[in-house]
Amino acid sequence: MNVLVVNAGSSSLKYQLFDTATEKVLAKGNCERIGDGGLFTHKLPDNPDLNVKIEIDIPNHTEATKIVVKYLTDPVHGVVKSMDEIEAVGHRIVHGGAYLKESVLVNADVLEKLEGCRDLAPLHTAAHLMGIHGCLEVMPNTPQVVVMDTAFHSTMPAEAYTYPLPKKMCEKYHIRRYGFHGTSHRYVSGEMAKLLDKPVEETKIVTCHIGNGSSISAVKGGKVIDTSMGFTPLDGIMMGTRCGSIDPAIVPFIMEKENMTPAEVNNFMNKKCGFLGVTDELSSDCREIEEGYMKNDPICVDTFKLLAYQIKKFIGSYTAAMNGLDAVVFTAGIGENTPLIRALACENMEFYGIKLDAAKNDAAHHQGDSLEISAADSKVKVYVIPTNEELVIARDTEAIAKAL
Ligand code: ADP
């Protein structure tokens, strides 16, 4: 089945067209700067000579969808003959709130539930809805499916998702740990479970999705029992520009000292902290910090140590939560490409049964394959597994569309 996977942001619409029989990407691209000019890229993995990169007016998400369909069906740059050959569309949704706990076909009820998520993730939800409405308008007869980043975490027990705030307030405002990057944690934990020599029900895996945004999950028996991101994607470990968990009392303290409004402090914690803040605005990009680390720049050395220490603490606490550990997985931009962070996070973990093979770790870069980086005598397997959130979305979409 040909499934179009759509990831709509406020000013962008990324897409990939999958042939689910072979799980191959036939074409992929991005509509950027929607509502502010417009830049369109279209790539054909099997035919890069026919790739497209053009500046084109893209006033809204409906027009973006029209451009995507036009190029996918184009006689020269296209990969299908007509729109009918795009058999289903799968949408990535960041926040499914308390309502959407598994992938589902879009209908009026689902659209209403998504509207209900606006309060929890206003920017993301608004963008997703524009993407869905755009596709519904352009492809009214094609089944549309939503796949939520929060869904895989919905199995967490109450002790993992509850914040110690007044119960009534949590209920009134739906305040709880939701967790994010669920599609990624689901994919890499599933791949890891296949590599372990035991039934999935008995597996205990910590998945470390370390990218510009980062989260760590404890996946026991194939189900999430805890995850580091929380009510929003700001919780957990330090990220590119996000601070992660801090003493909550720091928030009103800064607001008072710096005369910030709630919106300003929220923006500050999301955009000015993490790597960017800790390195004194040197960079939010791990690669630049790695360069500094190699030159022994003390700020960069301290930043890497801080990140690695936070990862290490989550691995330790999730091992306690699962009463054991079979495997640790590193994935996403930093997890897949920065051996130094993996080495620092896993150093001095022999007590937990974790021992890396330095040469294998150094050699493991994003290659599309799952690569073991643990030493032969490590009790716990450590792997680098490139994530593939789009493939999970395509698989779920196919399963739902086929059942119609
Ligand atoms: P996002 O959360 O935006 O999806 P990514 O998972 O793409 O982020 O991760 C981006 C981070 O990964 C950046 O800090 C970047 O420096 C780091 N990184 C390191 N090496 C690479 C690489 N070869 N390709 C992409 N990102 C890399």
XYZ file of C-alpha atoms and ligand atoms in Angstrom:
431
model
C 0.000 0.000 0.000
C 1.231 3.535 -0.767
C 0.989 5.544 2.450
C 1.743 9.241 2.684
C 3.185 10.200 6.072
C 2.672 13.856 6.956
C 4.372 15.797 9.738
C 2.797 19.248 9.839
C 4.469 22.021 11.824
C 3.291 25.605 12.140
C 5.280 26.756 9.084
C 6.292 23.446 7.516
C 4.820 20.229 6.167
C 7.207 17.295 5.869
C 6.142 14.220 3.919
C 7.291 10.744 2.969
C 5.503 8.384 0.608
C 6.030 4.757 1.629
C 5.400 1.573 -0.250
C 4.480 -0.460 2.829
C 5.005 -3.796 1.039
C 8.733 -3.096 0.750
C 8.826 -0.424 3.506
C 10.721 1.731 1.009
C 10.428 5.506 0.822
C 9.409 6.348 -2.753
C 9.645 10.120 -2.293
C 10.003 12.589 0.519
C 10.266 16.305 1.026
C 9.270 19.406 2.867
C 7.168 22.516 2.362
C 8.887 25.186 4.407
C 8.135 28.826 5.207
C 4.376 28.261 4.815
C 2.613 31.626 5.013
C 5.906 33.456 4.623
C 7.071 32.959 1.051
C 7.611 29.241 0.593
C 10.369 26.739 -0.126
C 9.596 23.293 -1.508
C 11.968 20.328 -1.601
C 11.126 16.961 -3.112
C 13.556 14.052 -3.077
C 13.491 10.760 -4.926
C 15.813 8.289 -3.162
C 16.018 6.100 -6.304
C 16.365 8.980 -8.716
C 18.199 11.914 -7.109
C 18.738 13.581 -10.502
C 15.041 14.428 -10.470
C 15.060 16.047 -7.010
C 13.329 19.426 -6.783
C 14.160 22.494 -4.711
C 12.155 25.595 -5.587
C 10.933 28.794 -4.029
C 7.190 28.785 -4.505
C 4.358 30.657 -2.818
C 2.856 28.424 -0.099
C 0.199 30.512 1.668
C -1.265 27.746 3.854
C -1.272 24.021 4.621
C -3.965 23.251 2.042
C -1.789 24.751 -0.695
C 1.190 22.837 0.704
C -0.771 19.586 0.395
C -1.735 20.472 -3.182
C 1.938 21.016 -4.077
C 2.936 17.703 -2.477
C 0.226 15.791 -4.391
C 1.090 17.614 -7.618
C 4.748 16.549 -7.414
C 4.007 13.006 -6.209
C 1.812 12.515 -9.304
C 3.958 14.567 -11.705
C 4.897 12.676 -14.925
C 8.584 13.570 -14.471
C 9.183 14.057 -10.725
C 6.356 11.872 -9.475
C 6.304 8.285 -8.217
C 2.594 7.462 -8.687
C 0.286 7.994 -11.648
C -2.629 9.602 -9.868
C -3.861 10.689 -6.465
C -5.867 7.441 -6.193
C -2.567 5.594 -5.817
C -1.970 7.416 -2.531
C -4.083 4.968 -0.584
C -3.908 6.408 2.943
C -2.398 9.323 4.852
C -0.823 9.040 8.299
C -0.377 12.194 10.366
C 2.177 12.618 13.116
C 0.525 14.176 16.173
C 2.696 15.461 19.023
C 0.082 15.514 21.779
C -2.918 13.204 21.972
C -3.786 14.450 25.458
C -5.867 12.278 27.711
C -8.162 11.355 24.817
C -6.155 9.764 22.024
C -4.201 6.775 23.283
C -3.727 4.802 20.096
C -3.537 5.377 16.359
C -6.991 5.956 14.927
C -8.876 6.839 11.745
C -9.748 10.530 11.476
C -13.473 11.253 11.808
C -15.530 14.064 13.339
C -15.114 12.665 16.853
C -11.311 12.405 16.509
C -11.126 15.947 15.147
C -13.078 17.137 18.179
C -10.734 15.270 20.524
C -7.756 16.864 18.778
C -9.376 20.268 19.250
C -9.423 19.392 22.963
C -5.607 19.051 22.855
C -5.122 22.668 21.805
C -4.891 23.715 25.426
C -2.047 21.256 26.122
C 0.067 21.874 22.993
C -1.334 24.958 21.264
C 1.242 25.449 18.497
C 1.679 21.805 17.571
C -2.043 21.008 17.659
C -2.962 24.017 15.538
C -0.369 22.947 12.949
C -1.510 19.308 12.932
C -5.131 20.347 12.460
C -4.148 22.563 9.536
C -2.271 19.609 8.019
C -5.226 17.251 8.464
C -7.754 19.744 7.111
C -5.441 20.456 4.163
C -5.267 16.734 3.304
C -9.022 16.250 3.827
C -9.675 19.062 1.393
C -7.248 17.867 -1.273
C -7.852 14.095 -0.796
C -11.414 13.833 0.559
C -11.768 10.133 -0.268
C -8.449 8.975 1.172
C -8.465 7.521 4.715
C -6.556 9.714 7.170
C -5.008 8.269 10.318
C -3.486 10.050 13.318
C -0.500 8.596 15.177
C 0.295 10.243 18.501
C 3.743 10.796 20.040
C 2.134 10.371 23.435
C 0.343 7.072 22.692
C 3.125 4.578 23.470
C 3.446 6.119 26.951
C -0.215 5.652 27.852
C 0.614 2.372 29.634
C 2.474 4.146 32.441
C 1.197 3.315 35.929
C -0.227 6.088 38.133
C 2.927 6.342 40.243
C 4.900 7.226 37.103
C 2.468 9.688 35.554
C 1.207 11.496 38.670
C 2.654 14.844 39.721
C 2.232 15.472 43.452
C -0.177 18.380 42.982
C -3.751 18.587 44.299
C -5.782 15.782 42.715
C -8.694 18.015 41.767
C -6.388 20.471 40.015
C -4.709 17.683 38.027
C -8.119 16.390 36.975
C -9.460 19.815 36.094
C -6.512 20.732 33.852
C -5.472 17.203 32.776
C -2.067 17.672 34.411
C -0.034 14.440 34.348
C 3.063 12.999 32.736
C 2.229 12.221 29.105
C 5.669 11.603 27.586
C 6.718 12.312 23.996
C 8.802 10.755 21.179
C 6.623 7.686 21.797
C 6.768 6.538 18.196
C 10.563 6.560 18.353
C 10.695 4.739 21.706
C 8.226 2.207 20.319
C 10.281 1.590 17.183
C 13.701 1.223 18.800
C 12.472 -0.800 21.792
C 10.681 -3.122 19.352
C 13.833 -3.558 17.261
C 15.884 -4.132 20.428
C 13.417 -6.687 21.805
C 13.808 -8.700 18.584
C 17.567 -8.835 19.205
C 17.216 -10.180 22.735
C 17.054 -13.880 23.237
C 13.834 -13.949 25.266
C 10.071 -13.359 24.920
C 9.175 -9.676 24.631
C 7.062 -9.947 27.824
C 10.263 -10.559 29.784
C 12.387 -7.769 28.293
C 13.611 -4.736 30.236
C 14.925 -1.972 27.983
C 15.949 1.648 28.498
C 15.610 3.694 25.313
C 17.587 6.952 25.096
C 16.267 9.257 22.333
C 18.935 11.958 22.438
C 18.543 14.653 19.796
C 17.723 18.312 19.772
C 14.811 17.230 21.939
C 15.624 14.292 24.204
C 13.739 11.751 26.250
C 14.492 8.451 27.967
C 11.992 5.649 28.562
C 11.781 2.474 30.605
C 10.135 -0.205 28.453
C 9.248 -3.341 30.396
C 7.645 -6.268 28.604
C 7.137 -4.085 25.518
C 5.250 -1.401 27.479
C 6.414 1.969 28.774
C 6.408 2.124 32.558
C 8.112 5.517 32.838
C 9.518 8.258 30.640
C 11.482 11.431 31.220
C 9.377 13.984 29.341
C 6.261 14.980 31.196
C 3.231 17.215 30.905
C 5.163 18.949 28.132
C 8.355 18.125 26.201
C 10.277 20.454 28.557
C 10.636 17.888 31.354
C 13.467 15.393 31.775
C 17.060 15.743 30.606
C 18.796 18.841 29.269
C 18.272 19.379 25.516
C 19.506 21.663 22.713
C 17.724 24.731 24.048
C 15.417 23.272 26.732
C 16.443 23.127 30.376
C 14.718 19.844 31.269
C 13.832 19.263 34.921
C 14.870 21.998 37.314
C 13.810 22.918 40.850
C 10.328 24.371 40.209
C 11.077 27.193 42.660
C 13.654 28.534 40.181
C 10.804 29.513 37.855
C 9.073 32.145 40.047
C 12.522 33.229 41.294
C 13.705 34.040 37.748
C 10.379 35.635 36.859
C 10.689 38.015 39.758
C 14.373 38.812 39.267
C 14.169 39.219 35.486
C 10.688 40.678 35.387
C 9.335 37.941 33.114
C 5.741 37.048 32.307
C 4.637 33.365 32.277
C 4.900 33.351 28.467
C 8.390 34.858 28.611
C 9.715 32.407 31.178
C 8.193 29.537 29.196
C 9.927 30.770 26.068
C 13.163 31.229 28.031
C 13.128 27.657 29.370
C 12.327 26.246 25.917
C 14.603 28.390 23.758
C 17.477 29.799 25.819
C 18.581 26.990 28.120
C 20.004 23.494 27.604
C 23.217 23.352 25.547
C 22.700 26.912 24.375
C 22.396 28.321 27.878
C 25.011 26.141 29.554
C 27.614 26.947 26.853
C 27.000 30.668 27.292
C 25.254 30.844 23.890
C 28.083 29.065 22.047
C 25.680 26.604 20.419
C 22.596 24.438 20.769
C 24.166 22.009 18.307
C 25.932 19.006 19.766
C 28.460 18.883 16.925
C 29.866 22.294 17.787
C 30.105 21.375 21.457
C 31.877 18.159 20.517
C 34.449 20.208 18.591
C 35.014 22.311 21.702
C 35.279 19.184 23.841
C 38.017 17.846 21.560
C 39.940 21.094 22.039
C 39.485 20.785 25.790
C 37.285 23.867 25.998
C 36.181 23.665 29.676
C 32.623 24.866 28.968
C 32.136 22.162 26.322
C 33.708 19.485 28.518
C 31.371 20.429 31.383
C 28.335 20.494 29.069
C 28.997 16.971 27.810
C 29.622 15.743 31.346
C 26.337 17.281 32.469
C 24.344 15.632 29.684
C 26.037 12.262 30.166
C 25.469 12.406 33.939
C 21.765 13.058 33.422
C 21.461 10.134 30.976
C 23.334 7.891 33.412
C 20.974 8.800 36.264
C 17.910 7.924 34.180
C 19.411 4.568 33.182
C 20.052 3.862 36.865
C 16.635 4.913 38.110
C 14.796 3.043 35.346
C 16.805 -0.094 36.122
C 15.468 0.224 39.659
C 11.929 0.824 38.359
C 12.092 -2.324 36.182
C 14.041 -4.397 38.727
C 16.594 -5.239 36.060
C 17.970 -4.305 32.679
C 18.555 -6.298 29.483
C 19.487 -3.527 27.095
C 20.126 0.175 26.618
C 19.412 1.742 23.216
C 20.779 5.034 21.930
C 18.938 6.749 19.106
C 18.201 10.140 17.380
C 20.704 12.781 16.198
C 23.061 12.675 19.178
C 22.348 9.101 20.298
C 23.155 7.779 16.817
C 26.092 10.024 15.984
C 27.994 11.016 19.112
C 30.051 8.114 20.520
C 31.532 10.403 23.169
C 28.176 10.980 24.866
C 27.427 7.251 24.814
C 30.851 6.506 26.292
C 30.510 9.115 29.055
C 26.947 8.039 29.912
C 27.953 4.354 30.135
C 31.280 4.794 31.907
C 31.588 3.378 35.430
C 28.352 1.431 35.052
C 29.845 -2.031 35.685
C 27.719 -2.249 38.820
C 24.701 -2.197 36.505
C 26.238 -4.761 34.156
C 26.964 -2.171 31.458
C 30.330 -2.232 29.691
C 30.979 -0.694 26.289
C 33.383 -1.917 23.633
C 35.251 1.342 22.961
C 36.201 0.445 19.384
C 32.674 -0.637 18.457
C 31.234 2.469 20.095
C 33.599 4.772 18.222
C 32.780 3.060 14.939
C 28.991 3.173 15.352
C 27.585 6.079 13.384
C 24.220 6.404 11.715
C 24.320 3.677 9.063
C 20.738 2.527 9.018
C 21.576 -0.679 10.873
C 21.246 -1.673 14.519
C 24.772 -1.893 15.922
C 25.904 -3.463 19.162
C 28.385 -1.329 21.110
C 28.580 -3.327 24.344
C 31.593 -5.461 25.209
C 31.359 -9.241 24.786
C 31.304 -9.671 28.584
C 28.752 -6.908 29.234
C 25.712 -8.353 31.013
C 23.549 -5.644 29.504
C 23.416 -5.226 25.716
C 23.979 -1.676 24.497
C 22.907 -0.825 20.952
C 22.746 2.111 18.580
C 19.474 1.793 16.657
C 18.554 4.492 14.116
C 15.013 5.577 14.804
C 12.301 5.534 12.140
C 9.179 7.277 13.363
C 7.773 7.669 9.850
C 7.879 3.927 9.248
C 5.868 3.291 12.425
C 3.309 5.866 11.262
C 3.137 4.207 7.833
C 2.674 0.742 9.375
C -0.105 1.898 11.726
C -1.817 3.789 8.918
C -1.705 0.773 6.630
C -3.131 -1.509 9.336
C -6.053 0.852 10.009
C -6.735 1.601 6.337
C -6.640 -2.099 5.402
C -9.215 -2.943 8.039
C -11.759 -0.511 6.536
P 15.332 16.755 16.529
O 14.975 16.620 17.977
O 15.230 18.139 16.010
O 14.723 15.685 15.640
P 17.814 15.353 15.925
O 17.412 14.029 16.435
O 17.968 15.542 14.468
O 16.910 16.501 16.528
O 19.209 15.710 16.644
C 19.893 16.888 16.395
C 21.186 16.862 17.226
O 21.989 15.757 16.819
C 22.026 18.104 17.087
O 22.485 18.518 18.368
C 23.169 17.636 16.236
O 24.341 18.305 16.549
C 23.318 16.189 16.654
N 24.083 15.439 15.644
C 25.330 14.961 15.802
N 25.771 14.371 14.701
C 24.799 14.463 13.786
C 24.666 14.023 12.433
N 25.639 13.382 11.792
N 23.517 14.309 11.824
C 22.510 14.960 12.450
N 22.591 15.387 13.736
C 23.718 15.138 14.391
